[in-house]
XYZ file of C-alpha atoms in Angstrom:
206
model
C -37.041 -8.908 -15.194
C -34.483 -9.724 -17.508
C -33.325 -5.951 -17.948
C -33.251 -5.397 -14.367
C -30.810 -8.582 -14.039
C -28.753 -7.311 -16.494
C -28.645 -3.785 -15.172
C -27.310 -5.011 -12.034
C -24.370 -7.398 -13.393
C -23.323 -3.739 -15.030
C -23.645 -1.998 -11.938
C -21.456 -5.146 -10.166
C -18.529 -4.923 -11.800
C -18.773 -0.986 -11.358
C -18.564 -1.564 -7.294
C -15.764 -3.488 -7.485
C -13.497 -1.466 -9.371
C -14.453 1.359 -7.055
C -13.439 -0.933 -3.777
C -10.251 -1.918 -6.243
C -9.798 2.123 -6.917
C -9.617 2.686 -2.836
C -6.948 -0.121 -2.486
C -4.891 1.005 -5.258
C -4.975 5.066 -4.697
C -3.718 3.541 -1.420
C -1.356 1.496 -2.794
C 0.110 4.224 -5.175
C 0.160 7.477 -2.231
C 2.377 4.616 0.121
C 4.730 4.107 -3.000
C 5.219 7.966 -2.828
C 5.558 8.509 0.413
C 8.561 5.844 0.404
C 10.327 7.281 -2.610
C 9.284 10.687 -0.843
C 11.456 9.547 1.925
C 14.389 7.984 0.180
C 16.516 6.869 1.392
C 14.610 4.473 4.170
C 16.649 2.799 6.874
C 14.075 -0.073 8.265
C 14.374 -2.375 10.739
C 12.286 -5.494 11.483
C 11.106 -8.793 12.803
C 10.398 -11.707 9.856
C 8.952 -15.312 10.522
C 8.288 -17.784 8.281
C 5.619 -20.018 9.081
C 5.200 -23.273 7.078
C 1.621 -24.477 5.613
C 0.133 -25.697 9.100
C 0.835 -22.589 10.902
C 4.164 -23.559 12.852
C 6.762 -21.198 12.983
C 9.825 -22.777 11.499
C 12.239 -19.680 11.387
C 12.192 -15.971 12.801
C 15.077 -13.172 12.910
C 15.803 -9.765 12.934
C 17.115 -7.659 10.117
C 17.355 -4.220 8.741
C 17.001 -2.845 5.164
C 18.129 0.068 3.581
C 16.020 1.451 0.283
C 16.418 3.677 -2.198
C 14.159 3.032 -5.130
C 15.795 -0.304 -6.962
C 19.103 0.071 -4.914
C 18.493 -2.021 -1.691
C 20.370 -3.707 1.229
C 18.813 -6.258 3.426
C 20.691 -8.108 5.916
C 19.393 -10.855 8.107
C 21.450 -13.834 9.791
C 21.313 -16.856 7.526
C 21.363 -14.026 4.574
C 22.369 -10.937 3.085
C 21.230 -9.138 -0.354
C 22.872 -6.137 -1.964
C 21.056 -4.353 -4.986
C 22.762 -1.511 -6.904
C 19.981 -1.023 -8.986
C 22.112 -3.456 -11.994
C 23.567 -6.412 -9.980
C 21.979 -8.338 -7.147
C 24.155 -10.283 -4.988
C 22.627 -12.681 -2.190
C 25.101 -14.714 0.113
C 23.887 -17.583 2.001
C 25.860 -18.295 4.636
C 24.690 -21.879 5.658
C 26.130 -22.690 2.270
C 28.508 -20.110 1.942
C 28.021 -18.723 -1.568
C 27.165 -15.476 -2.893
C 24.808 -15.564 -6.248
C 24.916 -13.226 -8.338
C 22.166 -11.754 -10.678
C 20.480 -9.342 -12.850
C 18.768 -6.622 -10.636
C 15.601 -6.427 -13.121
C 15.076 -10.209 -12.466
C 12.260 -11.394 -10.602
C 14.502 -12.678 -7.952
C 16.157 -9.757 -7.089
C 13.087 -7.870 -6.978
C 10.534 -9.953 -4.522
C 13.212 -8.216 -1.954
C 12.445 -4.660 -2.568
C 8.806 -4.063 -0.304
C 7.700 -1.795 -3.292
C 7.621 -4.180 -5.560
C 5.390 -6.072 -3.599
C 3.084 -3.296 -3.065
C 2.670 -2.780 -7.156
C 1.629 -6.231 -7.548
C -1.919 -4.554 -8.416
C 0.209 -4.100 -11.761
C 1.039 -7.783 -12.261
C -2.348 -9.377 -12.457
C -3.235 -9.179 -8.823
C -7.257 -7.991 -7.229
C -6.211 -5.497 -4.388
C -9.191 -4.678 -1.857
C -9.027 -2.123 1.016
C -10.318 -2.050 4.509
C -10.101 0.038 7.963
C -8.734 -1.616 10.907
C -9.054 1.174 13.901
C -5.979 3.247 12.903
C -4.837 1.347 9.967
C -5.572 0.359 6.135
C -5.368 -3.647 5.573
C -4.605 -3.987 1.794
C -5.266 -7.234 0.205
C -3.378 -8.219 -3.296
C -4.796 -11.644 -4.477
C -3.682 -13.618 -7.498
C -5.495 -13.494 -10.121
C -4.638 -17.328 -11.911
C -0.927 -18.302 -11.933
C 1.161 -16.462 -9.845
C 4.374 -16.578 -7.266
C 2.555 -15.361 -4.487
C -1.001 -16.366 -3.449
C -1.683 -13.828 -1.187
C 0.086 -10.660 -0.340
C -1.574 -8.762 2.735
C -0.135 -5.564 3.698
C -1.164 -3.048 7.142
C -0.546 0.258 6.628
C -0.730 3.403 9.174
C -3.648 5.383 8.159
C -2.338 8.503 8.751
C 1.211 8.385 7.398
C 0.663 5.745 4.971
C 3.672 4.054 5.820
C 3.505 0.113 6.233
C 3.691 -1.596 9.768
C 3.460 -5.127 8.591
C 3.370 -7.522 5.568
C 2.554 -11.111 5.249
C 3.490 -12.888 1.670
C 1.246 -16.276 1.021
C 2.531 -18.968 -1.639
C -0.122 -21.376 -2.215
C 0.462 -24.945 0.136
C 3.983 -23.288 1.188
C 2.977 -21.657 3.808
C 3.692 -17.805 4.518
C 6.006 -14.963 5.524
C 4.904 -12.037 8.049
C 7.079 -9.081 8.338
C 6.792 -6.601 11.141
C 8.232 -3.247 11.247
C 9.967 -2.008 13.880
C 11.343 1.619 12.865
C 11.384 3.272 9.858
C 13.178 6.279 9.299
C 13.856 8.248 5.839
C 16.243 11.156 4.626
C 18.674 9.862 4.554
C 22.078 9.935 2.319
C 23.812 6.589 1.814
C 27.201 5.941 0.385
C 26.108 3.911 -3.101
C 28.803 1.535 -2.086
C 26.602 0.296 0.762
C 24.327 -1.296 -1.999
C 26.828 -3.548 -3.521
C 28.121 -6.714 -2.177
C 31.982 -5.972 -0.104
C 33.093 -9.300 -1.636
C 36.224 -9.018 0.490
C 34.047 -9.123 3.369
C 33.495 -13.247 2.029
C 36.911 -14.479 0.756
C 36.086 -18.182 1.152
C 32.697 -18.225 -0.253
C 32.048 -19.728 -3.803
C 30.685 -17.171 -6.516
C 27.379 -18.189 -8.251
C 27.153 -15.721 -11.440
C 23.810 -16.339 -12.894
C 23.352 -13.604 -15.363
């Protein structure tokens, strides 16, 4: 009896990784298929939803990718990443920060990052939803996001909709509403126009 026990807590571990292997192979052909596409012009619809369930902000915004060099502008904020400098203005308070583009805060902007958080210590499982792939990234032990559950289109791979968890925080869902790639921006529209902002304060954290 005991062999038998033990030749099944082999063969457990072994079934996971496969379910993990589907999530990630996933995972990893999405990732392509963005950089594939480079650059991405996306527009969407974000809400942020506090630990109860209540909406307590949504708005509109559109973001333009091109592996780390990103733009994403929304009302109450803006963020410009030239793949060395993030900038991030504020506009309730009227600053613009200003930091290192390989920091973690300049990163949790760019949807690929999110999507290789199977690389940071998070369990990623896979399954079917009619004519899409729900992929589930869960912490493993201490992380900054709980929870990170992203829908993609199972034929195209590309992602409809994401929703980020931090533990007792509440949560962030992210729907897609185009996505188009091919094209050719000017680098200049991934850095901050500072002239566009003459009256806000400078925050240089690097």
């Amino acid at each position: 009896m005991k062999k038998i026990i033990f030749a099944l807590l082999l063969l457990f571990p072994i079934a996971l990784c496969a379910q993990d292997n589907e999530a990630v192979v996933l995972l990893e052909n999405a990732i392509k298929k963005i950089k594939a596409d480079a650059a991405v012009q996306i527009t969407f619809s974000c809400s942020v939803y506090d630990a109860g369930g209540a909406e307590q902000f949504a708005d509109d915004g559109s973001l333009k990718l091109d592996g780390d060099c990103y733009s994403l502008l929304m009302s109450p904020m803006k963020l410009w990443c030239d793949g060395i400098t993030q900038w991030s203005y504020m506009s309730g308070a009227n600053e613009i920060y200003i930091t290192d583009a390989d920091s973690e805060e300049a990163q949790i902007y760019n949807p690929v990052y999110l999507m290789e958080l199977y690389k940071k210590g998070y369990i990623c499982s896979a399954e079917a939803a009619g004519d899409t792939k729900i992929i589930t990234l869960t912490a493993d032990g201490e992380q900054d996001f709980d929870k990170v559950v992203l829908v993609l289109d199972a034929a195209a791979l590309r992602p409809l909709s994401m929703q980020i968890f931090a533990e007792g925080q509440g949560y962030t869902k992210v729907d897609i509403n185009s996505y188009k790639g091919g094209y050719s921006f000017d680098r200049r529209v991934y850095a901050c126009p500072l002239e566009d902002f003459p009256g806000a304060e400078i925050v240089d954290m690097r």
